[in-house]
Amino acid sequence: MQGTLTPPLVSVPSQSTSSNQGPPPTASQISNVGPQPSKTLSPSAKSKPTNVRHMRRIIAEDAEWSLAIVPLLTELCIQHIIKNFEKNPILKQLLPEHQQKVLNHLSPDLPLAVTANLIEDENYWRRCCTKRWPVCHVSKHGGSWKHMFFERHLENLLKHFIPGTTDPSVILDLLPLCRNYVRRIRVDQFLPPVQLPTSPLTREPSESESEVDSEEPTMDHYQLGDLVAGLIHLEELDLVYGVKDCGMNFEWNLFLFTYRDCHSLAATIKACHTLKIFRLTRSKVDDEKARILIRSLLDHPALRELDLSHNLIGDRGARAAAKLLSHSRLRVLNLANNQVRGPGAQSLAHALAHNTNLISLNLRLNCLEDEGGQALAHALQTNKCLTTLNLGGNELSEPTATLLAQVLAINTTLTSINLSCNHIGLDGGKQLLEGMSDNKTLLEFDLRLSDVAQESEYLIGQALCANREAARQRTLNPGYLTSPIIANDPDHSVE
Amino acid sequence: MNPSPSESIGVLDQTVEERLSTQNLEPSVNSDNPQERIQARRLRIAARLEARRREALGEYTDGKKESEEDQSKSYKQKEESRLKLSKLLLCGTELVTNIQVAADIREIHRRVEEEEIKRQRLEKLENEVKNSQDKFDEITTKWEEGKRKRIPQDLWEILNTQQLHCAELIEDKNKLINELQQELKVKDDQYVKDLKKQSDDISLLLERMEEQVKDVMKSFRQELSVIEKAFELERQELLTSNRKKWERALQTHNSKELEYLINRIKKVEDYEKQLNKQRIWDCEEYNMIKIKLEQDVQILEQQLQQMKATYQLNQEKLEYNFQVLKKRDEESTVIKSQQKRKINRLQDVLNNLRSKYAKQVKHFQEENHSLTSEYKRLVIQFKELQRAMRQFAIIDAEKFREIWLMNEEEAKGLIDRAFDVDRIIHMQHLGLPWTAPDFWFLKNVGPISQQPQKTAKQIVEEVLKQADEDGLEENASESSYLDLPKQVSAKTTRKILMLLCDESGFLIESKLLSLLLPLEKNECYLLKLDAIFSALGIESEDDLYKLVKFFLEYRTHHLSSSQIGSWTQANLEQSSFMSALERMSLLSATGLENTKWELEQESEQETEEAESMEGEEEESFVGRELEEKEAPPSPKLIHPNEVLKVLEAFVMGLKKPRNIRATMRTANSSRDNSKDSDYWKALTTVIPPSKQNLWDALYTALEKYHLVLTQRAKLLIENNSLEQQNSELQMLLQQYLHSKVGGQRSKEEPLPSVRWFRWDAKQQEHLRWRQ
């Protein structure tokens, strides 16, 4: 026992001797430092309570109290980084919490060349956006603030781009920065080469020139080709070739969608394989231009939606659109407010009869008349895909209504039909009511201002209500109500 | 009956109720009545099925059912407000979209009107164009007319009228333009109005939308509050109903508790009574047992005393034993220490011995190494020695042969001389005819040895040659072919060989066969047989004979078997085959010595044969003929197909004796010199003693004769000298005479001639005598 005890006894002194040389001084210092203030403070506590309060590190009652006289080195570094971020952007090398700190304090005015590809943080971009634009709908930009910022920034640049005077590199320089983040371009104005309203002073000296120029070629707008080719993820293109807020400076020239524009746009959309939605509205697109555009869209790999509403497209353009229907996977086609007449509608109907992709067709405010309406109704008898059909304001009358009534009895895919602003008449309304009585899927049927008897319109409304109710039940209990419908189906076919 | 409000709660209620009912009223599975049990199970199954169905249909069905049966207030309220709200929304959207629709229809109307106006305008314009065109045409025609007019007044008139017309036309156009401009202005106004209208519309739209939003929000809030209220109410009701139920349940529970209590009290009393009874009984029993146990205790105490006594005794005994054992232990410890010491000692010894042993082992190993190396060296030396020996033997043999030859030559020279002498003696002295004695050893040249063995090939060659001659004369062949031993005739041998050659062609290489094609038949056979023998391993004469013998033997066996039995050949063949093989193997196995002995015998025989060839010849002939007669005369009986089997058996048999023979040969190499002395002795006795005697006699006689002759010779010499003296004297006389006169000479000459004659006669006489 004694033998075993001795070694520690021996070793202890040695440790103490060794420790006397090195670390203990610090310990003693600490211990000295510790008690001294308390000793000094305790007498002075009565005399200077405020002083005590300043010296204390923790005050239990005060949650915000902290004695950070000297900021932490990391804090200083972060401050420095934030200050010099423009010249020396350091972000990725930092720890996550420090990164967060830096991002929270970065100024939204930093040049995009620095921030675009470096910062992914949504908060930063949110600050940028809110600073620039008072109203921001992130949901319209895929829920990403960064995308929103770049898309809107680019749209802004495009909107105010004046061919000939603005340097095209302004936009092309931005391209490498924004190529990964722009999914959508929505431009509702393209300025012509010489802008009359904004620069009347510049115009006057060069009046003669501009007049000479404005005769034909110089009315071309900005060519999107280079830009769109650089944007990898572009999915939506929404363009209006026109000028907003021109006021009293109005000139027809401002609203000219030239053939060169048309050709370059066609080439652009043909080259852009990621494009899903293409809208070109209010741009005076006539048959020829529509044909050029649609020809370039034939067999496009990704196009889902085509919107050419509020243009001047006639039957030939409609025929081209019909061809496009059978040569692409288009799901939404909007030709509202054009000049499509019977023959165009017939060709569209022909394409629609065997189409399996198109879900929505909008032909509002055209002049289909009964000829086109009947053709479309015939096509709907075989079509099994279309769910939404808008034939508002097409001068349709009873014959179309009778055919549509037959379609309603058969078709099980249509959910929404719009026949407002037509001359369907009382008999037509009755027939539609009859057709409606056998239909269980239609949810919306707009018959306003179409000369239908109030009674039948009301009854149709009732039927729609019932259908809506059934649809609601179906969505709530997918398994439950399917069987009754199936059970009812034979009755349909018998009737 | 309970107005179960919300579905879920209702369901809960129901389940609770069900449970209660199953507990209280429903037939229990554990009940005693079998009918009831069955009922209970049925109910349980039904309940399960119901539950499953409900589960399958989902919550909704429950709700639906419930709502159908007794729609809960909240549900109703929910539906109501939902319908209301959807209607509101629908109406609102309709209200909002109405503006758009109105705008649309206005637009359509405008378009229609526009179209109409456009059409009218176009018509008007066309009419106007037509009219103006007519007018213009009229004016132009009038220009023509005017050109024709020569009278200035007319022209002026016409010009005036033209001017008027033009002015009219221009006025018309201006009017039209004015009209159109008016229209345009109207349109502009219209446009401005439309714009205003549209902005109004838009503001209206906005207003409506805002209103709508407000309305909807308000109504939603209202509905929400209403629904909440409904839920609250429902909850209240539910609470009250549940509370009632709960109270009811509590009451029943209390009453039951009371009942239980009473029952319990009764039971307690019962039990107390029983306990008392039991206690009394137990007391009695206890006493009884106590008495009995006390008795037992006494007995046991007695036993204890006894045991104690024995214990004491045992203790003493054990103590004594302990002492003894202690002593022993001490002793054993002493012994142990001794033994330990001893063990140590022995261990030391063992270690020593081990080391010694190791040393020894090393030593012996080294020794072994040295010895083995020595042995190897010796072996090498021995081998060298052997080689030297062999060389020496060869040299010795050579030397021996040379010496032998030299001696023989010498001896033969001597013998020849002797024979010459003998012949001379016989011929000249004795006048007898001499015949040279003919001995075998005289022909012998070189050292005596057994005849060199012929190779099989040579024999075959001989046989074949023989065979060629055979065709001409058979007898001659037999007599001439001396070497073929014993029982086998050349003919049979030849046949066998031919058969062998034909059958075992596979042993010959194909190349060889192709080479053989152009050769003569016999040569062909010879080469083929050579190849076959080399394949079979037949090297010497003996082997060949053995082969032939084997064939014959096999045949005899085969024949005997065939004579005995029917054509169950395969087995028999096999057996005979086996027997032949066995014999061969026996021969090889049993008699290593035997064979050795036999072979020696044979070799001796051969040497003897060589020595006394002629003598034995006849005997062998007789034997051979006998053999031939014994053996079936036709070798054709060996079927060609069996040749291979025979060959196989032979080769199997041949393998073993071959080795023995190899050793034999080395043994044979040392020649025996027993015959040498005989030989030499025989050489010495070439001249028989009788002849020597004769020679001795002759010698003495001749010696005598020689004496006589010498005397005669002396006499002759004397005579000669006398004659010489005589002639000298004559000469002298002649000279003398000559010197005197020549007359005397004629007288002197006849004298010597007479004398010569006389001597000749004497010599002749002497010779005659001699003969």
PDB file of N, CA and C in Angstrom, chain B residues 643-673:
ATOM      1  N   VAL B 643      -2.893 -62.665 -83.792  1.00  0.00           N
ATOM      2  CA  VAL B 643      -1.481 -62.330 -83.723  1.00  0.00           C
ATOM      3  C   VAL B 643      -1.241 -61.206 -82.732  1.00  0.00           C
ATOM      4  N   LEU B 644      -2.111 -60.271 -82.791  1.00  0.00           N
ATOM      5  CA  LEU B 644      -1.906 -59.101 -81.942  1.00  0.00           C
ATOM      6  C   LEU B 644      -1.992 -59.481 -80.481  1.00  0.00           C
ATOM      7  N   LYS B 645      -2.986 -60.336 -80.176  1.00  0.00           N
ATOM      8  CA  LYS B 645      -3.132 -60.770 -78.778  1.00  0.00           C
ATOM      9  C   LYS B 645      -1.870 -61.479 -78.334  1.00  0.00           C
ATOM     10  N   VAL B 646      -1.397 -62.356 -79.189  1.00  0.00           N
ATOM     11  CA  VAL B 646      -0.196 -63.089 -78.850  1.00  0.00           C
ATOM     12  C   VAL B 646       0.944 -62.114 -78.619  1.00  0.00           C
ATOM     13  N   LEU B 647       1.025 -61.187 -79.511  1.00  0.00           N
ATOM     14  CA  LEU B 647       2.115 -60.215 -79.411  1.00  0.00           C
ATOM     15  C   LEU B 647       2.032 -59.468 -78.091  1.00  0.00           C
ATOM     16  N   GLU B 648       0.804 -59.106 -77.750  1.00  0.00           N
ATOM     17  CA  GLU B 648       0.628 -58.351 -76.506  1.00  0.00           C
ATOM     18  C   GLU B 648       1.102 -59.175 -75.321  1.00  0.00           C
ATOM     19  N   ALA B 649       0.627 -60.430 -75.299  1.00  0.00           N
ATOM     20  CA  ALA B 649       1.021 -61.314 -74.224  1.00  0.00           C
ATOM     21  C   ALA B 649       2.542 -61.446 -74.200  1.00  0.00           C
ATOM     22  N   PHE B 650       3.109 -61.549 -75.333  1.00  0.00           N
ATOM     23  CA  PHE B 650       4.555 -61.735 -75.424  1.00  0.00           C
ATOM     24  C   PHE B 650       5.280 -60.512 -74.874  1.00  0.00           C
ATOM     25  N   VAL B 651       4.825 -59.382 -75.293  1.00  0.00           N
ATOM     26  CA  VAL B 651       5.492 -58.150 -74.851  1.00  0.00           C
ATOM     27  C   VAL B 651       5.383 -58.014 -73.352  1.00  0.00           C
ATOM     28  N   MET B 652       4.202 -58.371 -72.808  1.00  0.00           N
ATOM     29  CA  MET B 652       4.012 -58.303 -71.361  1.00  0.00           C
ATOM     30  C   MET B 652       5.013 -59.218 -70.686  1.00  0.00           C
ATOM     31  N   GLY B 653       5.140 -60.400 -71.244  1.00  0.00           N
ATOM     32  CA  GLY B 653       6.052 -61.373 -70.651  1.00  0.00           C
ATOM     33  C   GLY B 653       7.493 -60.962 -70.827  1.00  0.00           C
ATOM     34  N   LEU B 654       7.807 -60.366 -71.898  1.00  0.00           N
ATOM     35  CA  LEU B 654       9.198 -60.074 -72.228  1.00  0.00           C
ATOM     36  C   LEU B 654       9.797 -59.014 -71.314  1.00  0.00           C
ATOM     37  N   LYS B 655       8.959 -58.203 -70.842  1.00  0.00           N
ATOM     38  CA  LYS B 655       9.455 -57.029 -70.097  1.00  0.00           C
ATOM     39  C   LYS B 655      10.399 -57.435 -68.988  1.00  0.00           C
ATOM     40  N   LYS B 656      10.004 -58.467 -68.219  1.00  0.00           N
ATOM     41  CA  LYS B 656      10.763 -58.744 -67.006  1.00  0.00           C
ATOM     42  C   LYS B 656      12.065 -59.467 -67.285  1.00  0.00           C
ATOM     43  N   PRO B 657      12.047 -60.508 -68.046  1.00  0.00           N
ATOM     44  CA  PRO B 657      13.308 -61.216 -68.303  1.00  0.00           C
ATOM     45  C   PRO B 657      14.362 -60.304 -68.914  1.00  0.00           C
ATOM     46  N   ARG B 658      13.934 -59.305 -69.585  1.00  0.00           N
ATOM     47  CA  ARG B 658      14.865 -58.397 -70.236  1.00  0.00           C
ATOM     48  C   ARG B 658      15.876 -57.811 -69.260  1.00  0.00           C
ATOM     49  N   ASN B 659      15.337 -57.426 -68.109  1.00  0.00           N
ATOM     50  CA  ASN B 659      16.203 -56.803 -67.116  1.00  0.00           C
ATOM     51  C   ASN B 659      17.256 -57.796 -66.621  1.00  0.00           C
ATOM     52  N   ILE B 660      16.767 -58.994 -66.405  1.00  0.00           N
ATOM     53  CA  ILE B 660      17.689 -60.007 -65.880  1.00  0.00           C
ATOM     54  C   ILE B 660      18.827 -60.219 -66.860  1.00  0.00           C
ATOM     55  N   ARG B 661      18.448 -60.305 -68.071  1.00  0.00           N
ATOM     56  CA  ARG B 661      19.433 -60.557 -69.108  1.00  0.00           C
ATOM     57  C   ARG B 661      20.537 -59.510 -69.093  1.00  0.00           C
ATOM     58  N   ALA B 662      20.155 -58.268 -68.858  1.00  0.00           N
ATOM     59  CA  ALA B 662      21.140 -57.201 -68.851  1.00  0.00           C
ATOM     60  C   ALA B 662      22.233 -57.495 -67.839  1.00  0.00           C
ATOM     61  N   THR B 663      21.770 -57.940 -66.645  1.00  0.00           N
ATOM     62  CA  THR B 663      22.768 -58.280 -65.632  1.00  0.00           C
ATOM     63  C   THR B 663      23.590 -59.469 -66.085  1.00  0.00           C
ATOM     64  N   MET B 664      22.897 -60.361 -66.730  1.00  0.00           N
ATOM     65  CA  MET B 664      23.590 -61.582 -67.161  1.00  0.00           C
ATOM     66  C   MET B 664      24.736 -61.241 -68.092  1.00  0.00           C
ATOM     67  N   ARG B 665      24.492 -60.361 -68.935  1.00  0.00           N
ATOM     68  CA  ARG B 665      25.489 -60.057 -69.938  1.00  0.00           C
ATOM     69  C   ARG B 665      26.778 -59.571 -69.315  1.00  0.00           C
ATOM     70  N   THR B 666      26.603 -58.686 -68.325  1.00  0.00           N
ATOM     71  CA  THR B 666      27.805 -58.183 -67.667  1.00  0.00           C
ATOM     72  C   THR B 666      28.557 -59.330 -67.027  1.00  0.00           C
ATOM     73  N   ALA B 667      27.805 -60.263 -66.457  1.00  0.00           N
ATOM     74  CA  ALA B 667      28.458 -61.417 -65.844  1.00  0.00           C
ATOM     75  C   ALA B 667      29.214 -62.215 -66.904  1.00  0.00           C
ATOM     76  N   ASN B 668      28.598 -62.341 -68.039  1.00  0.00           N
ATOM     77  CA  ASN B 668      29.201 -63.152 -69.094  1.00  0.00           C
ATOM     78  C   ASN B 668      30.503 -62.561 -69.613  1.00  0.00           C
ATOM     79  N   SER B 669      30.605 -61.284 -69.430  1.00  0.00           N
ATOM     80  CA  SER B 669      31.748 -60.620 -70.024  1.00  0.00           C
ATOM     81  C   SER B 669      33.082 -61.194 -69.497  1.00  0.00           C
ATOM     82  N   SER B 670      33.046 -61.648 -68.231  1.00  0.00           N
ATOM     83  CA  SER B 670      34.290 -62.277 -67.749  1.00  0.00           C
ATOM     84  C   SER B 670      34.385 -63.686 -68.345  1.00  0.00           C
ATOM     85  N   ARG B 671      35.368 -63.839 -69.144  1.00  0.00           N
ATOM     86  CA  ARG B 671      35.461 -65.133 -69.852  1.00  0.00           C
ATOM     87  C   ARG B 671      36.066 -66.186 -68.930  1.00  0.00           C
ATOM     88  N   ASP B 672      35.758 -67.435 -69.200  1.00  0.00           N
ATOM     89  CA  ASP B 672      36.347 -68.507 -68.391  1.00  0.00           C
ATOM     90  C   ASP B 672      37.595 -69.027 -69.107  1.00  0.00           C
ATOM     91  N   ASN B 673      38.583 -69.249 -68.285  1.00  0.00           N
ATOM     92  CA  ASN B 673      39.844 -69.672 -68.897  1.00  0.00           C
ATOM     93  C   ASN B 673      40.143 -71.142 -68.637  1.00  0.00           C
TER      94      ASN B 673
END
